[in-house]
PDB file of C-alpha atoms and ligand atoms in Angstrom:
ATOM      1  CA  UNK A  81       5.226 -11.480  -2.664  1.00 95.00           C
ATOM      2  CA  UNK A  82       7.291  -8.694  -1.420  1.00 97.00           C
ATOM      3  CA  UNK A  83       5.872  -5.796   0.694  1.00 98.00           C
ATOM      4  CA  UNK A  84       7.338  -2.297   1.620  1.00 98.00           C
ATOM      5  CA  UNK A  85       6.108  -1.258   4.903  1.00 98.00           C
ATOM      6  CA  UNK A  86       6.617   2.371   5.522  1.00 98.00           C
ATOM      7  CA  UNK A  87       5.328   3.589   8.931  1.00 98.00           C
ATOM      8  CA  UNK A  88       7.278   5.825  11.246  1.00 98.00           C
ATOM      9  CA  UNK A  89       5.328   4.562  14.610  1.00 97.00           C
ATOM     10  CA  UNK A  90       7.291   1.729  16.075  1.00 97.00           C
ATOM     11  CA  UNK A  91       4.102   0.721  17.838  1.00 96.00           C
ATOM     12  CA  UNK A  92       2.094   0.376  14.760  1.00 96.00           C
ATOM     13  CA  UNK A  93       5.115  -0.765  12.473  1.00 97.00           C
ATOM     14  CA  UNK A  94       6.124  -3.814  14.850  1.00 98.00           C
ATOM     15  CA  UNK A  95       2.386  -5.548  14.814  1.00 97.00           C
ATOM     16  CA  UNK A  96       2.204  -4.723  11.001  1.00 98.00           C
ATOM     17  CA  UNK A  97       5.477  -6.437  10.435  1.00 97.00           C
ATOM     18  CA  UNK A  98       4.574  -9.365  12.348  1.00 97.00           C
ATOM     19  CA  UNK A  99       1.129  -9.786  10.565  1.00 97.00           C
ATOM     20  CA  UNK A 100       2.832  -9.305   7.179  1.00 97.00           C
ATOM     21  CA  UNK A 101       5.535 -11.938   7.998  1.00 95.00           C
ATOM     22  CA  UNK A 102       2.877 -14.303   9.145  1.00 95.00           C
ATOM     23  CA  UNK A 103       1.023 -13.879   5.958  1.00 95.00           C
ATOM     24  CA  UNK A 104       4.150 -15.212   4.061  1.00 94.00           C
ATOM     25  CA  UNK A 105       5.258 -11.881   2.643  1.00 96.00           C
ATOM     26  CA  UNK A 106       8.791 -10.977   2.301  1.00 96.00           C
ATOM     27  CA  UNK A 107       8.962  -7.429   4.106  1.00 97.00           C
ATOM     28  CA  UNK A 108      11.199  -4.575   3.962  1.00 98.00           C
ATOM     29  CA  UNK A 109      10.634  -1.599   6.377  1.00 98.00           C
ATOM     30  CA  UNK A 110      11.110   2.174   6.323  1.00 98.00           C
ATOM     31  CA  UNK A 111      10.248   4.869   9.007  1.00 98.00           C
ATOM     32  CA  UNK A 112      10.858   7.962   7.176  1.00 98.00           C
ATOM     33  CA  UNK A 113       9.875   9.379   3.655  1.00 98.00           C
ATOM     34  CA  UNK A 114      13.482   9.402   2.187  1.00 98.00           C
ATOM     35  CA  UNK A 115      14.359   5.914   2.888  1.00 98.00           C
ATOM     36  CA  UNK A 116      10.877   4.832   1.754  1.00 98.00           C
ATOM     37  CA  UNK A 117      11.568   6.664  -1.632  1.00 98.00           C
ATOM     38  CA  UNK A 118      14.728   5.284  -2.235  1.00 98.00           C
ATOM     39  CA  UNK A 119      13.650   1.706  -1.514  1.00 98.00           C
ATOM     40  CA  UNK A 120      10.623   2.031  -3.692  1.00 98.00           C
ATOM     41  CA  UNK A 121      12.520   3.563  -6.551  1.00 98.00           C
ATOM     42  CA  UNK A 122      15.153   0.936  -6.558  1.00 96.00           C
ATOM     43  CA  UNK A 123      13.719  -2.472  -5.394  1.00 96.00           C
ATOM     44  CA  UNK A 124      10.886  -4.547  -6.677  1.00 95.00           C
ATOM     45  CA  UNK A 125       7.720  -4.676  -4.451  1.00 98.00           C
ATOM     46  CA  UNK A 126       4.409  -6.303  -5.198  1.00 98.00           C
ATOM     47  CA  UNK A 127       2.704  -3.842  -2.796  1.00 98.00           C
ATOM     48  CA  UNK A 128       3.425  -0.846  -0.574  1.00 98.00           C
ATOM     49  CA  UNK A 129       1.633   0.138   2.818  1.00 98.00           C
ATOM     50  CA  UNK A 130       2.418   3.772   3.108  1.00 98.00           C
ATOM     51  CA  UNK A 131       1.633   5.984   6.210  1.00 97.00           C
ATOM     52  CA  UNK A 132       1.109   9.609   4.837  1.00 96.00           C
ATOM     53  CA  UNK A 133       2.404  11.344   8.053  1.00 95.00           C
ATOM     54  CA  UNK A 134       6.232  10.635   7.729  1.00 97.00           C
ATOM     55  CA  UNK A 135       9.289  12.248   8.754  1.00 98.00           C
ATOM     56  CA  UNK A 136      11.823  13.748   6.521  1.00 97.00           C
ATOM     57  CA  UNK A 137       9.511  13.549   3.389  1.00 98.00           C
ATOM     58  CA  UNK A 138       5.807  13.122   3.765  1.00 97.00           C
ATOM     59  CA  UNK A 139       3.942  10.125   2.215  1.00 97.00           C
ATOM     60  CA  UNK A 140       1.980  12.029  -0.359  1.00 97.00           C
ATOM     61  CA  UNK A 141       5.310  13.469  -1.845  1.00 98.00           C
ATOM     62  CA  UNK A 142       6.922  10.043  -1.837  1.00 98.00           C
ATOM     63  CA  UNK A 143       4.052   8.647  -3.587  1.00 98.00           C
ATOM     64  CA  UNK A 144       4.011  11.485  -6.287  1.00 98.00           C
ATOM     65  CA  UNK A 145       7.405  10.958  -6.824  1.00 98.00           C
ATOM     66  CA  UNK A 146       7.256   7.231  -7.392  1.00 98.00           C
ATOM     67  CA  UNK A 147       4.525   7.672  -9.862  1.00 98.00           C
ATOM     68  CA  UNK A 148       6.239  10.441 -11.553  1.00 98.00           C
ATOM     69  CA  UNK A 149       9.359   8.094 -11.722  1.00 98.00           C
ATOM     70  CA  UNK A 150       7.150   5.469 -13.339  1.00 98.00           C
ATOM     71  CA  UNK A 151       6.827   3.065 -10.338  1.00 98.00           C
ATOM     72  CA  UNK A 152       3.564   1.353 -10.730  1.00 97.00           C
ATOM     73  CA  UNK A 153       3.305  -1.030  -7.694  1.00 98.00           C
ATOM     74  CA  UNK A 154      -0.046  -1.081  -5.970  1.00 98.00           C
ATOM     75  CA  UNK A 155       0.096   1.420  -2.991  1.00 98.00           C
ATOM     76  CA  UNK A 156      -2.301   1.339   0.164  1.00 98.00           C
ATOM     77  CA  UNK A 157      -2.025   4.392   1.944  1.00 98.00           C
ATOM     78  CA  UNK A 158      -2.910   4.827   5.818  1.00 97.00           C
ATOM     79  CA  UNK A 159      -4.510   7.916   6.675  1.00 93.00           C
ATOM     80  CA  UNK A 160      -5.538   9.779   9.911  1.00 85.00           C
ATOM     81  CA  UNK A 161      -9.025   9.526  11.152  1.00 78.00           C
ATOM     82  CA  UNK A 162     -11.588  12.166   9.883  1.00 78.00           C
ATOM     83  CA  UNK A 163      -9.097  13.494   7.360  1.00 84.00           C
ATOM     84  CA  UNK A 164     -11.309  12.937   4.196  1.00 89.00           C
ATOM     85  CA  UNK A 165      -9.150  15.353   2.090  1.00 92.00           C
ATOM     86  CA  UNK A 166      -6.092  13.450   2.860  1.00 92.00           C
ATOM     87  CA  UNK A 167      -7.616  10.340   1.027  1.00 93.00           C
ATOM     88  CA  UNK A 168      -8.659  12.259  -1.844  1.00 94.00           C
ATOM     89  CA  UNK A 169      -5.135  13.720  -2.213  1.00 95.00           C
ATOM     90  CA  UNK A 170      -3.671  10.318  -1.838  1.00 96.00           C
ATOM     91  CA  UNK A 171      -5.912   8.639  -4.370  1.00 96.00           C
ATOM     92  CA  UNK A 172      -5.385  11.548  -6.666  1.00 96.00           C
ATOM     93  CA  UNK A 173      -1.546  11.069  -6.200  1.00 97.00           C
ATOM     94  CA  UNK A 174      -1.673   7.464  -7.372  1.00 97.00           C
ATOM     95  CA  UNK A 175      -2.667   5.440  -4.328  1.00 98.00           C
ATOM     96  CA  UNK A 176      -4.716   2.348  -5.100  1.00 98.00           C
ATOM     97  CA  UNK A 177      -6.445   2.047  -1.865  1.00 97.00           C
ATOM     98  CA  UNK A 178      -6.539   3.534   1.572  1.00 96.00           C
ATOM     99  CA  UNK A 179      -7.280   2.649   5.200  1.00 96.00           C
ATOM    100  CA  UNK A 180      -7.987   5.019   8.004  1.00 95.00           C
ATOM    101  CA  UNK A 181      -6.275   4.586  11.259  1.00 94.00           C
ATOM    102  CA  UNK A 182      -7.047   2.599  13.441  1.00 94.00           C
ATOM    103  CA  UNK A 183      -7.759  -0.270  11.244  1.00 96.00           C
ATOM    104  CA  UNK A 184      -8.166  -4.080  11.844  1.00 97.00           C
ATOM    105  CA  UNK A 185      -5.150  -6.074  10.614  1.00 97.00           C
ATOM    106  CA  UNK A 186      -7.316  -8.530   8.862  1.00 97.00           C
ATOM    107  CA  UNK A 187      -8.808  -5.869   6.723  1.00 98.00           C
ATOM    108  CA  UNK A 188      -5.446  -4.554   5.772  1.00 98.00           C
ATOM    109  CA  UNK A 189      -4.410  -8.018   4.722  1.00 98.00           C
ATOM    110  CA  UNK A 190      -7.478  -8.462   2.782  1.00 97.00           C
ATOM    111  CA  UNK A 191      -6.905  -5.204   0.939  1.00 98.00           C
ATOM    112  CA  UNK A 192      -3.397  -6.185   0.230  1.00 97.00           C
ATOM    113  CA  UNK A 193      -4.248  -9.415  -1.152  1.00 96.00           C
ATOM    114  CA  UNK A 194      -6.766  -7.965  -3.483  1.00 96.00           C
ATOM    115  CA  UNK A 195      -4.330  -5.067  -4.683  1.00 97.00           C
ATOM    116  CA  UNK A 196      -1.875  -7.772  -5.469  1.00 97.00           C
ATOM    117  CA  UNK A 197      -4.366 -10.096  -7.342  1.00 95.00           C
ATOM    118  CA  UNK A 198      -5.680  -7.088  -9.288  1.00 95.00           C
ATOM    119  CA  UNK A 199      -2.085  -6.122 -10.402  1.00 95.00           C
ATOM    120  CA  UNK A 200      -1.728  -9.386 -11.695  1.00 92.00           C
ATOM    121  CA  UNK A 201      -5.104  -9.364 -13.380  1.00 91.00           C
ATOM    122  CA  UNK A 202      -6.351 -12.086 -11.043  1.00 90.00           C
ATOM    123  CA  UNK A 203     -10.022 -11.346  -9.716  1.00 90.00           C
ATOM    124  CA  UNK A 204     -10.646 -14.456  -7.685  1.00 93.00           C
ATOM    125  CA  UNK A 205      -9.101 -15.017  -4.157  1.00 94.00           C
ATOM    126  CA  UNK A 206      -8.367 -18.599  -5.156  1.00 96.00           C
ATOM    127  CA  UNK A 207      -5.613 -18.954  -7.912  1.00 94.00           C
ATOM    128  CA  UNK A 208      -6.207 -22.004 -10.103  1.00 92.00           C
ATOM    129  CA  UNK A 209      -3.957 -23.852 -12.428  1.00 91.00           C
ATOM    130  CA  UNK A 210      -5.368 -26.961 -13.454  1.00 90.00           C
ATOM    131  CA  UNK A 211      -5.591 -29.390 -10.415  1.00 92.00           C
ATOM    132  CA  UNK A 212      -3.528 -27.044  -8.411  1.00 95.00           C
ATOM    133  CA  UNK A 213      -5.147 -24.232  -6.274  1.00 96.00           C
ATOM    134  CA  UNK A 214      -3.794 -21.565  -4.044  1.00 96.00           C
ATOM    135  CA  UNK A 215      -6.084 -19.899  -1.513  1.00 96.00           C
ATOM    136  CA  UNK A 216      -4.669 -16.571  -1.089  1.00 94.00           C
ATOM    137  CA  UNK A 217      -6.737 -16.074   1.975  1.00 94.00           C
ATOM    138  CA  UNK A 218      -5.414 -18.869   3.825  1.00 93.00           C
ATOM    139  CA  UNK A 219      -2.303 -19.641   2.074  1.00 94.00           C
ATOM    140  CA  UNK A 220      -3.422 -23.215   1.519  1.00 96.00           C
ATOM    141  CA  UNK A 221      -2.127 -25.133  -1.480  1.00 97.00           C
ATOM    142  CA  UNK A 222      -4.187 -28.001  -2.710  1.00 97.00           C
ATOM    143  CA  UNK A 223      -3.868 -30.462  -5.444  1.00 95.00           C
ATOM    144  CA  UNK A 224      -6.971 -32.179  -6.573  1.00 94.00           C
ATOM    145  CA  UNK A 225      -8.572 -30.842  -3.300  1.00 95.00           C
ATOM    146  CA  UNK A 226      -5.903 -32.636  -1.336  1.00 97.00           C
ATOM    147  CA  UNK A 227      -3.572 -30.260   0.823  1.00 97.00           C
ATOM    148  CA  UNK A 228       0.170 -29.915  -0.373  1.00 97.00           C
ATOM    149  CA  UNK A 229       2.707 -29.219   2.369  1.00 96.00           C
ATOM    150  CA  UNK A 230       5.194 -26.666   1.306  1.00 96.00           C
ATOM    151  CA  UNK A 231       7.986 -24.945   3.134  1.00 95.00           C
ATOM    152  CA  UNK A 232       7.700 -21.272   3.428  1.00 93.00           C
ATOM    153  CA  UNK A 233      10.211 -20.560   0.633  1.00 93.00           C
ATOM    154  CA  UNK A 234       8.583 -23.175  -1.692  1.00 96.00           C
ATOM    155  CA  UNK A 235       5.398 -21.428  -0.988  1.00 96.00           C
ATOM    156  CA  UNK A 236       6.708 -17.917  -1.686  1.00 95.00           C
ATOM    157  CA  UNK A 237       8.124 -19.124  -5.014  1.00 96.00           C
ATOM    158  CA  UNK A 238       4.873 -20.947  -6.174  1.00 96.00           C
ATOM    159  CA  UNK A 239       2.715 -17.995  -5.018  1.00 96.00           C
ATOM    160  CA  UNK A 240       4.724 -15.738  -7.114  1.00 96.00           C
ATOM    161  CA  UNK A 241       4.424 -18.124 -10.204  1.00 96.00           C
ATOM    162  CA  UNK A 242       0.633 -18.423  -9.420  1.00 95.00           C
ATOM    163  CA  UNK A 243       0.062 -14.709  -9.550  1.00 94.00           C
ATOM    164  CA  UNK A 244       1.659 -14.863 -13.093  1.00 90.00           C
ATOM    165  CA  UNK A 245       0.516 -18.009 -15.078  1.00 86.00           C
ATOM    166  CA  UNK A 246       1.995 -18.402 -18.555  1.00 88.00           C
ATOM    167  CA  UNK A 247       4.498 -15.711 -17.863  1.00 93.00           C
ATOM    168  CA  UNK A 248       8.336 -16.236 -18.043  1.00 96.00           C
ATOM    169  CA  UNK A 249       9.704 -15.355 -14.588  1.00 96.00           C
ATOM    170  CA  UNK A 250      13.496 -15.112 -14.251  1.00 95.00           C
ATOM    171  CA  UNK A 251      15.470 -16.475 -11.278  1.00 93.00           C
ATOM    172  CA  UNK A 252      16.513 -12.837 -10.701  1.00 92.00           C
ATOM    173  CA  UNK A 253      12.992 -11.781 -10.708  1.00 94.00           C
ATOM    174  CA  UNK A 254      11.833 -14.706  -8.289  1.00 95.00           C
ATOM    175  CA  UNK A 255      14.866 -13.810  -5.968  1.00 94.00           C
ATOM    176  CA  UNK A 256      13.752 -10.116  -5.919  1.00 94.00           C
ATOM    177  CA  UNK A 257      10.213 -10.915  -5.000  1.00 95.00           C
ATOM    178  CA  UNK A 258      10.555 -13.679  -2.471  1.00 94.00           C
ATOM    179  CA  UNK A 259      13.469 -12.070  -0.318  1.00 93.00           C
ATOM    180  CA  UNK A 260      13.576  -8.946   1.523  1.00 91.00           C
ATOM    181  CA  UNK A 261      16.611  -6.769   1.138  1.00 86.00           C
ATOM    182  CA  UNK A 262      18.581  -7.696   4.091  1.00 77.00           C
ATOM    183  CA  UNK A 263      18.278 -11.355   3.255  1.00 76.00           C
ATOM    184  CA  UNK A 264      21.356 -13.179   1.954  1.00 76.00           C
ATOM    185  CA  UNK A 265      20.238 -13.598  -1.468  1.00 78.00           C
ATOM    186  CA  UNK A 266      21.240 -16.343  -3.728  1.00 78.00           C
ATOM    187  CA  UNK A 267      19.487 -16.978  -6.919  1.00 74.00           C
ATOM    188  CA  UNK A 268      21.065 -20.492  -7.139  1.00 81.00           C
ATOM    189  CA  UNK A 269      18.691 -21.511  -4.064  1.00 89.00           C
ATOM    190  CA  UNK A 270      15.622 -20.825  -6.393  1.00 92.00           C
ATOM    191  CA  UNK A 271      16.569 -23.772  -8.382  1.00 92.00           C
ATOM    192  CA  UNK A 272      16.715 -25.731  -5.306  1.00 94.00           C
ATOM    193  CA  UNK A 273      13.087 -24.579  -4.377  1.00 95.00           C
ATOM    194  CA  UNK A 274      11.678 -25.360  -7.985  1.00 95.00           C
ATOM    195  CA  UNK A 275      13.251 -28.658  -7.880  1.00 95.00           C
ATOM    196  CA  UNK A 276      11.353 -29.408  -4.629  1.00 96.00           C
ATOM    197  CA  UNK A 277       8.235 -27.854  -5.763  1.00 96.00           C
ATOM    198  CA  UNK A 278       8.292 -30.274  -8.764  1.00 95.00           C
ATOM    199  CA  UNK A 279       8.722 -33.312  -6.687  1.00 95.00           C
ATOM    200  CA  UNK A 280       5.723 -32.262  -4.829  1.00 96.00           C
ATOM    201  CA  UNK A 281       3.482 -31.064  -7.685  1.00 95.00           C
ATOM    202  CA  UNK A 282       2.875 -32.516 -11.244  1.00 90.00           C
ATOM    203  CA  UNK A 283       6.608 -32.017 -12.660  1.00 85.00           C
ATOM    204  CA  UNK A 284       5.319 -30.469 -16.048  1.00 87.00           C
ATOM    205  CA  UNK A 285       3.477 -27.696 -14.018  1.00 92.00           C
ATOM    206  CA  UNK A 286       6.736 -25.666 -13.824  1.00 95.00           C
ATOM    207  CA  UNK A 287       8.457 -25.562 -17.038  1.00 94.00           C
ATOM    208  CA  UNK A 288      11.946 -24.397 -17.491  1.00 94.00           C
ATOM    209  CA  UNK A 289      12.493 -21.926 -20.241  1.00 94.00           C
ATOM    210  CA  UNK A 290      16.255 -22.330 -21.132  1.00 92.00           C
ATOM    211  CA  UNK A 291      18.327 -19.266 -20.366  1.00 89.00           C
ATOM    212  CA  UNK A 292      15.257 -17.357 -19.172  1.00 92.00           C
ATOM    213  CA  UNK A 293      13.562 -18.823 -16.139  1.00 94.00           C
ATOM    214  CA  UNK A 294      10.436 -20.510 -15.248  1.00 96.00           C
ATOM    215  CA  UNK A 295       7.048 -20.677 -16.511  1.00 95.00           C
ATOM    216  CA  UNK A 296       3.771 -21.887 -14.803  1.00 93.00           C
ATOM    217  CA  UNK A 297       1.661 -23.605 -17.199  1.00 84.00           C
ATOM    218  CA  UNK A 298      -1.655 -21.825 -18.226  1.00 73.00           C
ATOM    219  CA  UNK A 299      -4.566 -22.942 -16.343  1.00 61.00           C
ATOM    220  CA  UNK A 300      -6.406 -24.381 -19.385  1.00 61.00           C
ATOM    221  CA  UNK A 301      -3.212 -26.225 -20.459  1.00 54.00           C
ATOM    222  CA  UNK A 302      -2.402 -27.772 -16.885  1.00 53.00           C
TER     223      UNK A 302
HETATM  224 CA1   CA B 156       2.810   8.723  11.078  1.00 63.42          CA
END
C-alpha cells in the first residue's frame, strides 16, 4: 500500500514518515500544495495524508482539484486545532476523514488502515483468505493460525493482493502500489516476490492470469 504524505512542517513530516515506513507503507512526500497536486494527479496512492495549511497552494484547493480531476483515493486531512469550519470545508471538498493537530500517531495509523480497508470494501481489520489471514493492525500474517515470516517486499505484495481478493492485479499495478516514486522500480521483481510467496503459502492461492497479472483466490474458494 502506498501513501502520499503532504505536510510542510519538517518536524511533523519526519516522524510521520518514520511511522508510515515502520507500518510497511511505501511513502512519497510533498511539502507544498503544487507538488502534492501533481503527485496525486499522476501517481497511484492507496491513501493520502493531507495537511490543509500548505505553501504555494493550500490543501483544500489541492483536494478540490483532485476530486474535480476524478482522483478518488481516500484522503485524511490534518486540520488546525479549534477550527471546526476547516473540517467541514475539508469534508465537503471530498476528504474522507480528518485529524486535528496535535494527534497521536497510533490514531492516524488506525484511521489510515480503516480508510484503505473501506476503499476496498473490507470492513474487518483482519483480512482472511481461506486459512490465510493478515491482521492489518499488526501486519501479522498467519496460515492456519501459525505465523508466516515474510520479507518487507513479500509482505507489501501480499497485503495489496489481500485487499483485493478475486481481482486481477497486473504487475504494473503491483509495482505502482508497493514502491515509492524514487525507488528503482522493476516490474520483473514482482515475479520474484510472487514466486517466493507461493513457496511460503499454499501455491494455488495466488493464481497467474496469463498476460494480465495475478489473482488472489476468493476467500470462499481458498
Ligand atoms: Ca502546515
